[in-house]
Coordinates of C-alpha atoms in Angstrom, one line a residue:
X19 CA -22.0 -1.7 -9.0
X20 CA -24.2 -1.9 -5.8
X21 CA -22.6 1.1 -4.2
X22 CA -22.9 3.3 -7.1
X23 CA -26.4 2.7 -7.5
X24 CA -27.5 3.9 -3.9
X25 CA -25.6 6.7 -4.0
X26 CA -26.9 8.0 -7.7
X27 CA -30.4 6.9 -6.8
X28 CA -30.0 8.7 -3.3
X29 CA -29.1 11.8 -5.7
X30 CA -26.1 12.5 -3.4
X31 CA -23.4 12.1 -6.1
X32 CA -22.2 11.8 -9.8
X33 CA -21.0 8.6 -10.7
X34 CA -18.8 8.1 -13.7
X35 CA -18.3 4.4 -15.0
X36 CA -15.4 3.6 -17.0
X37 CA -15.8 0.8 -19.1
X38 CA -13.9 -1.3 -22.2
X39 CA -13.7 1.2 -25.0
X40 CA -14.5 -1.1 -28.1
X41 CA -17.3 -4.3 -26.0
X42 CA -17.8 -1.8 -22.8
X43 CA -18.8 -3.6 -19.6
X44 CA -19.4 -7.6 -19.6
X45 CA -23.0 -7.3 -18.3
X46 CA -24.1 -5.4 -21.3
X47 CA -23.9 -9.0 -22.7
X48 CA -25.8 -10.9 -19.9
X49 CA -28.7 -11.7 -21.3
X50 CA -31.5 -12.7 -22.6
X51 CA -33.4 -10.6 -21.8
X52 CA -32.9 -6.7 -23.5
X53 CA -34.6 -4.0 -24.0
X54 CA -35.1 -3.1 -27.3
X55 CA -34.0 -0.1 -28.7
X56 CA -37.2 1.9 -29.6
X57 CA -35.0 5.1 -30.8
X58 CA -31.8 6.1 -32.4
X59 CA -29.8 4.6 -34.8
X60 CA -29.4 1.0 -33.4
X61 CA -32.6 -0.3 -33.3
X62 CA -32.0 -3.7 -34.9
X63 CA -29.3 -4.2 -32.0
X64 CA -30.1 -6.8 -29.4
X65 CA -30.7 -3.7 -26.9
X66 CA -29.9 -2.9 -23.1
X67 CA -29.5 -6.4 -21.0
X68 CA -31.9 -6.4 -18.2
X69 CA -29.2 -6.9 -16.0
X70 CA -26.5 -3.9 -17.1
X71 CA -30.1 -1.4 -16.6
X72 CA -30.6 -2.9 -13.2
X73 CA -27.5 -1.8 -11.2
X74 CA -26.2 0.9 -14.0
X75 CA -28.9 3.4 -13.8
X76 CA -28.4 7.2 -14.0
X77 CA -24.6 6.8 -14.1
X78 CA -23.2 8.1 -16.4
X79 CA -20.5 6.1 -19.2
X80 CA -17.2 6.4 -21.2
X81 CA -15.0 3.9 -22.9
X82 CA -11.2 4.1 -22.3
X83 CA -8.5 2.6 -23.0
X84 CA -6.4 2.1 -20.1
X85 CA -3.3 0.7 -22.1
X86 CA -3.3 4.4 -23.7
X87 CA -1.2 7.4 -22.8
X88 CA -4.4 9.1 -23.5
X89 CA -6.5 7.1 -21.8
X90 CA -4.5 7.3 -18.6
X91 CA -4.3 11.0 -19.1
X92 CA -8.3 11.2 -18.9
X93 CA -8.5 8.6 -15.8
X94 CA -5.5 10.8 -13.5
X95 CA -7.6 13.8 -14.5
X96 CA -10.7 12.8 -13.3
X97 CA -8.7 10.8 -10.2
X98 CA -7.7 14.5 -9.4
X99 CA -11.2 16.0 -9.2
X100 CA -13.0 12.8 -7.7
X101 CA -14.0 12.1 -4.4
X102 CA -13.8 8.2 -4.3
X103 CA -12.8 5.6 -6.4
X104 CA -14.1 1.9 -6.9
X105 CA -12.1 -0.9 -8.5
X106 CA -12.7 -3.9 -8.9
X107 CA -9.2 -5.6 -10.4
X108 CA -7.1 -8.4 -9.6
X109 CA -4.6 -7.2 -7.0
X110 CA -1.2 -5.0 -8.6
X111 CA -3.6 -5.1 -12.1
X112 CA -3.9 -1.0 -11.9
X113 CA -0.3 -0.5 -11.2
X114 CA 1.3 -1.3 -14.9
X115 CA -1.5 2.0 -15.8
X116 CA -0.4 3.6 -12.9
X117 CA -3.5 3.6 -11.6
X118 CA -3.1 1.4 -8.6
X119 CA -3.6 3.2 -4.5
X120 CA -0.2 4.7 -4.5
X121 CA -0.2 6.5 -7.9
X122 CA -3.1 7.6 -7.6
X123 CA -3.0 9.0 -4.1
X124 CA 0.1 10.9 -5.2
X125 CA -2.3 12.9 -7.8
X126 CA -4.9 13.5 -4.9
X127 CA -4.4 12.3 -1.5
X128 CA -8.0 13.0 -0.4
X129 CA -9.4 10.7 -2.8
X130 CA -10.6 7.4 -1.1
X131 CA -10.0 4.5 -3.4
X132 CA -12.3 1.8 -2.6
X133 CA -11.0 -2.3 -3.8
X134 CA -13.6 -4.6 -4.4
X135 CA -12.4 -7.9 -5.4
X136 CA -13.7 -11.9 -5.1
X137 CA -10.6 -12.4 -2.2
X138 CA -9.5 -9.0 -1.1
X139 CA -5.7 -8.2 -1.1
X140 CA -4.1 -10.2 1.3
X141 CA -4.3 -14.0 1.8
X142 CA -3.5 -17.5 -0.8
X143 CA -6.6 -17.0 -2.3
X144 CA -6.1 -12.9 -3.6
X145 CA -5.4 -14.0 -7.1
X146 CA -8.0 -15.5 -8.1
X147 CA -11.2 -14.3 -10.0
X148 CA -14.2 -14.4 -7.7
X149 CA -17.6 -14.2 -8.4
X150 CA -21.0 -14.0 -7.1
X151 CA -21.8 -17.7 -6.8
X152 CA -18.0 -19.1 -6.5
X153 CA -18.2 -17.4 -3.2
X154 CA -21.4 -18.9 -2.2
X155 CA -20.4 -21.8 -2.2
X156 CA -16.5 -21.8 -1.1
X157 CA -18.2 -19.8 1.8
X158 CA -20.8 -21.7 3.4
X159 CA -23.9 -20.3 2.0
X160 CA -25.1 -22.7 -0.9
X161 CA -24.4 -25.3 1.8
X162 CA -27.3 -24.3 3.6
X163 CA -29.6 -23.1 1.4
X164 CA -32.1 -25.6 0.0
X165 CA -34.7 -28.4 0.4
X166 CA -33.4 -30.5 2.9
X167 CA -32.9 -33.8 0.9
X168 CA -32.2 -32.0 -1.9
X169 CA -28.8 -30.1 -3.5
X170 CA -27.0 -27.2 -2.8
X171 CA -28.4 -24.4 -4.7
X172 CA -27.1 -20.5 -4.7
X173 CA -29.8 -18.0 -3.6
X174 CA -32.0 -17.0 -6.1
X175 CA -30.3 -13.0 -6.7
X176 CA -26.8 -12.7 -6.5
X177 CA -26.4 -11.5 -2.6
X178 CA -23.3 -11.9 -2.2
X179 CA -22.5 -9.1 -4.6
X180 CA -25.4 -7.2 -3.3
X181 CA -24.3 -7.5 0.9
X182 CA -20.2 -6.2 -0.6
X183 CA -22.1 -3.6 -1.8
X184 CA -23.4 -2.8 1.0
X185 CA -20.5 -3.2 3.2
X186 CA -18.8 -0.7 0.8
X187 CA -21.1 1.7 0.6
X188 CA -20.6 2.0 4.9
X189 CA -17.2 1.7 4.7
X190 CA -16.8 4.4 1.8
X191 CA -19.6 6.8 4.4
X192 CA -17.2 5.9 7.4
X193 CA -14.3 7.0 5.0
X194 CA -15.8 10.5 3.9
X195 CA -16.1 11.0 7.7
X196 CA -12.5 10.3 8.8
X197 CA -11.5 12.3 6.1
X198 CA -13.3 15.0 7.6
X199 CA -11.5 15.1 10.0
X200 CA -8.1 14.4 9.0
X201 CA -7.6 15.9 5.7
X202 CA -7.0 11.9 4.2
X203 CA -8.2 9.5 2.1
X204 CA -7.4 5.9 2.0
X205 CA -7.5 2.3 0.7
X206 CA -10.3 0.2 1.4
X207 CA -9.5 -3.3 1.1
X208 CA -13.4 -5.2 0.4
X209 CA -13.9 -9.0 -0.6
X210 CA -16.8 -10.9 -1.7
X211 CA -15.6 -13.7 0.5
X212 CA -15.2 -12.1 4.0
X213 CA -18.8 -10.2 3.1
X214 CA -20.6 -13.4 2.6
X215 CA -18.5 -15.3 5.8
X216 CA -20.0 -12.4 7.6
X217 CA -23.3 -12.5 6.7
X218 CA -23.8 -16.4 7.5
X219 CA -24.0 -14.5 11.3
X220 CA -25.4 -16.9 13.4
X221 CA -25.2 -20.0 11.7
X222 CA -21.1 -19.5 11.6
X223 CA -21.4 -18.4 15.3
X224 CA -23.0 -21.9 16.0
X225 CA -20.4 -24.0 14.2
X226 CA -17.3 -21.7 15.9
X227 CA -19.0 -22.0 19.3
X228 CA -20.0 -26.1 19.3
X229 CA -17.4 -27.2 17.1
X230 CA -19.7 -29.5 15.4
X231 CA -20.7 -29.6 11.4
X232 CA -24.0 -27.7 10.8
X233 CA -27.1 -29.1 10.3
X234 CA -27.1 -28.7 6.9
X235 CA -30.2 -27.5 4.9
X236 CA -33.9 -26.5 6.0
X237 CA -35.6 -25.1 2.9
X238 CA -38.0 -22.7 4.5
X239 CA -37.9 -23.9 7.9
X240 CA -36.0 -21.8 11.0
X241 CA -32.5 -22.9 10.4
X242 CA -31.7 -25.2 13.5
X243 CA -28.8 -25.0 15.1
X244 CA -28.3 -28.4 16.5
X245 CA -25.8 -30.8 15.7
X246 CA -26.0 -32.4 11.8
X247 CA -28.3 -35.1 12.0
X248 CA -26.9 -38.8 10.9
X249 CA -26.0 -38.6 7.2
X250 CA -28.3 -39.1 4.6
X251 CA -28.4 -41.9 1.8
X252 CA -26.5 -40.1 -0.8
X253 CA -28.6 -38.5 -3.7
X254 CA -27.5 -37.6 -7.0
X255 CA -29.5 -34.4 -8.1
X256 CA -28.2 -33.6 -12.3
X257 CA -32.0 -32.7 -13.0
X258 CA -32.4 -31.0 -9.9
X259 CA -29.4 -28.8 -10.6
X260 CA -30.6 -27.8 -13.7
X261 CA -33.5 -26.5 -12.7
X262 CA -32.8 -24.0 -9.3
X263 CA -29.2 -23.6 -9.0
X264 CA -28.0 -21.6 -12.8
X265 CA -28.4 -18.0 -13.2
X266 CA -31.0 -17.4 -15.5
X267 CA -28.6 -14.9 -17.9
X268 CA -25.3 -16.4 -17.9
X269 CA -24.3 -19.6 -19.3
X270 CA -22.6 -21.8 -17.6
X271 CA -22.3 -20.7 -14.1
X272 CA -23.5 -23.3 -11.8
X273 CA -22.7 -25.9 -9.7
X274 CA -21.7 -29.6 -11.4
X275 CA -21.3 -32.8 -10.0
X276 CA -18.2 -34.2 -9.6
X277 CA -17.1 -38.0 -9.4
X278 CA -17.4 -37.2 -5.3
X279 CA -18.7 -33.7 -4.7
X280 CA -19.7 -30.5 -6.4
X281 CA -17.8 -27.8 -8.6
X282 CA -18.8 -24.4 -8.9
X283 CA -17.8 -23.5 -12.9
X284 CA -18.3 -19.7 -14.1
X285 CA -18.3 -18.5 -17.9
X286 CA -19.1 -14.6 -17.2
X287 CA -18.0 -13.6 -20.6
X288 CA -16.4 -15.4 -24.2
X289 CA -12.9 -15.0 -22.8
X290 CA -13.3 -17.1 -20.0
X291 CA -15.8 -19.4 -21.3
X292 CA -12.9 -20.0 -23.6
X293 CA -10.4 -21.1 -21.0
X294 CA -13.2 -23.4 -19.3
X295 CA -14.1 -25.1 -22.3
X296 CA -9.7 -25.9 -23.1
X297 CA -9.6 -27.1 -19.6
X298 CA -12.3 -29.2 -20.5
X299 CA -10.3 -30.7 -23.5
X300 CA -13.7 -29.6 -25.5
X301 CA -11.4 -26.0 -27.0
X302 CA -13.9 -26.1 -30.1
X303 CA -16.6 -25.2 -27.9
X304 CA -16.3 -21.4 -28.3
X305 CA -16.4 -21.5 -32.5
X306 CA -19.3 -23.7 -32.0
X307 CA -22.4 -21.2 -33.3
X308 CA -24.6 -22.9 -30.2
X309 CA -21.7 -21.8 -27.9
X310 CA -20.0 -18.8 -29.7
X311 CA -21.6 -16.3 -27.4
X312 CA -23.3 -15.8 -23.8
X313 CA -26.9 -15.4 -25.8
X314 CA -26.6 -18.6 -27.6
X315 CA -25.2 -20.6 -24.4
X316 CA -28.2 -19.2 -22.9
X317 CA -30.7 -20.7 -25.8
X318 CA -28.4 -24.2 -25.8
X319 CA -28.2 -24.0 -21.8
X320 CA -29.6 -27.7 -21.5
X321 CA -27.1 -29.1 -24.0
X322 CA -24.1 -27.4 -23.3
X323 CA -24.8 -27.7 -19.1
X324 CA -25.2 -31.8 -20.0
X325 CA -22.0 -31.8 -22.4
X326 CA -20.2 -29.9 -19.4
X327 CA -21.4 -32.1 -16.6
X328 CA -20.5 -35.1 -18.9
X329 CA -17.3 -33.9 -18.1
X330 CA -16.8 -32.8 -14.6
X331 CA -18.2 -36.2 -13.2
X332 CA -14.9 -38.1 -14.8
X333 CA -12.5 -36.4 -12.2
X334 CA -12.9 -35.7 -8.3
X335 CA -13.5 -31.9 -6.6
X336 CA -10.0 -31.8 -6.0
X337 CA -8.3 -33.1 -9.4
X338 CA -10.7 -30.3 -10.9
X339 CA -9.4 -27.7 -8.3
X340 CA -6.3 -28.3 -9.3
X341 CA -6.9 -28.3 -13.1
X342 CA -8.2 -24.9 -12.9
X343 CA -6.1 -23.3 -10.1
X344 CA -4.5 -20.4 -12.1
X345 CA -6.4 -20.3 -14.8
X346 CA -8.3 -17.1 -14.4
X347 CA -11.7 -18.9 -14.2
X348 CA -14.0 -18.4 -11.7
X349 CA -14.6 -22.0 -9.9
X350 CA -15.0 -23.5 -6.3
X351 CA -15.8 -26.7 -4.6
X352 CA -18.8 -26.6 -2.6
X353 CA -17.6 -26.4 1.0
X354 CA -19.8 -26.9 4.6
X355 CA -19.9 -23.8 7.1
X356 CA -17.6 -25.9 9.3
X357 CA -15.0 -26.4 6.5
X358 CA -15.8 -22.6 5.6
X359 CA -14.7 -21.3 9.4
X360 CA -11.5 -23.6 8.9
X361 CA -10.8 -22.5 5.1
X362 CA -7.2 -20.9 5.2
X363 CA -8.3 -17.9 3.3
X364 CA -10.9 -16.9 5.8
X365 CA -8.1 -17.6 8.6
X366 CA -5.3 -15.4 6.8
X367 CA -8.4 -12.7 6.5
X368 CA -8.4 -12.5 10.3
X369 CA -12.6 -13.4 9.6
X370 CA -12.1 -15.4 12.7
X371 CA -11.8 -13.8 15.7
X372 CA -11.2 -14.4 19.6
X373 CA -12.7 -12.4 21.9
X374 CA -12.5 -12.8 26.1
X375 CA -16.3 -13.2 27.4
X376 CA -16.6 -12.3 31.5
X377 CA -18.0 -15.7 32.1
X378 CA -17.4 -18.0 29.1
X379 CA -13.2 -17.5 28.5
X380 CA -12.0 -16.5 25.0
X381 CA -15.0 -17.4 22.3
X382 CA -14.0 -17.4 18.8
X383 CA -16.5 -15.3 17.1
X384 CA -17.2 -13.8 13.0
X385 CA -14.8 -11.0 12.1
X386 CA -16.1 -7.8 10.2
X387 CA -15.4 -7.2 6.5

């Protein structure tokens, strides 16, 4: 969503967004708050969620069907005559429409068809759902961002999503050149996770270089790069929690305390909310009227965030890891930027690196995205 919105706003291309025919896209339903529709014919609708307006504007928008024979017949059309491509499925989701790299580079092998997914491709994590805030915290950043004796907390926009963007929008530029040159398009393989392991820059370089845990979180002080100072008394933070680290317009997506750690838990639409209330053992919560939709979790966010964290603090980080591994759901434990450079994901991403320095020896360093 990032990358398309700098290059309509740039006025340098037309971007066409293909969304659910019947619901359209999920962040239509993100909110409170909307803007009310002041003309037409739906005007006692909730209206436009602030947060579909903010990284959908001047794109244009149709609803397909991609199960359809007609459906697909529109997408390979427009696949013929496009320039790029962004996707954002599970890996081998596209291919059952035939809409996956390789079919689609059959219909027009100068098209470059850009993958943007939580865990890229490749690695024992490219199956799972990723989102904004899961990332954040498997990959270092919640970790360090905070009041120092207080909790984790994710940043206060979703930067994650924001920096991919980013990093797609170059790589899509670099693309457009090399097939300038070469006639080609190809597959760009982005993740949310290598993205944000890059961006922690300096701090990741630290904990590769000294081998030692970080030194945890500064608030707004200059991040130190020193060893971890002793450990500190253990605090539990519910109220805390509550407070800075939720997103204002989805409900529940935050982090909850375990019986020893932290669990990121993400409800993005009523399907998935769905599978983490079963999990749960609560699967009445979705025909619940409070709970039935993201705008009512949103007004019941205090009840329904204390009725989940009731739950999470019976089991540890890793029994819950394991209840939800496969699921679909978006979730991670929150991990340290030590544990982060170590994770096997980021290791089978090739995210760390050795490189030969003329007076140090080999230094293990960030990778790029």
């Amino acid at each position: 969503l990032t990358a398309h919105r700098y290059w309509e706003t740039l006025g340098s291309a037309e971007v066409i967004k293909i969304e659910h025919p019947t619901r359209g896209d999920d962040t239509r339903a993100w909110g409170p708050p909307f803007a009310k529709h002041i003309r037409g014919k739906n005007t006692e609708s909730p209206g436009e969620s602030a947060y579909f307006l903010s990284v959908n504007r001047n794109k244009k928008s149709i609803g397909l069907s991609f199960a359809s024979e007609a459906g697909q017949k529109i997408l390979h059309s427009l696949a013929k005559t496009s320039d790029i491509l962004v996707e954002n499925y599970l890996p081998n989701t596209l291919k059952k429409y035939h809409m996956d790299f390789a079919s689609v580079n059959a219909l027009n092998p100068r098209l470059i068809y850009a993958s943007v997914t939580g865990y890229g491709q490749t690695g024992p994590y490219s199956s799972r759902a990723g989102y904004d805030v899961m990332v954040e915290a498997e990959m270092g950043l919640m970790h360090i961002t905070g009041p120092r004796d207080g909790p984790p907390v994710k940043v206060g926009v979703a930067v994650t999503d924001l920096t991919t963007g980013l990093y797609t929008s170059n790589a899509i530029m670099a693309a457009l050149i090399a097939r300038g040159k070469t006639g080609k398009g190809q597959h760009l393989d982005v993740a949310l996770s290598d993205c944000q392991v890059a961006t922690l820059s300096n701090i990741a370089s630290s904990a590769l270089i000294s081998g030692e845990s970080d030194s945890g979180r500064w608030g707004t002080s200059h991040r130190m790069t020193l060893p971890a100072p002793p450990t500190l008394p253990e605090i539990r933070y519910s109220n805390i929690l509550n407070s800075d680290n939720h997103t204002a317009s989805i409900v529940p997506y935050r982090s909850f305390p375990t019986r020893d750690g932290d669990i990121l838990l993400g409800g993005g639409n009523d399907r998935l909310f769905a599978i983490l209330s079963t999990t749960l053992s609560h699967p009445a919560w979705p025909t619940d009227p409070r709970f039935s939709t993201n705008a009512a979790r949103v007004a019941n966010r205090d009840l329904l965030e204390s009725l989940i964290e009731r739950e999470t603090r019976s089991r540890t980080t890793a029994e819950w890891l394991t209840a939800f591994e496969g699921k679909g759901v978006p979730y991670a434990a929150v991990n340290d930027v030590q544990a982060t450079m170590r994770h096997p994901h980021v290791l089978a991403r090739g995210m760390v690196e050795e490189v030969e320095h003329a007076m140090c020896g080999v230094l293990k360093v960030v990778g790029t995205p």
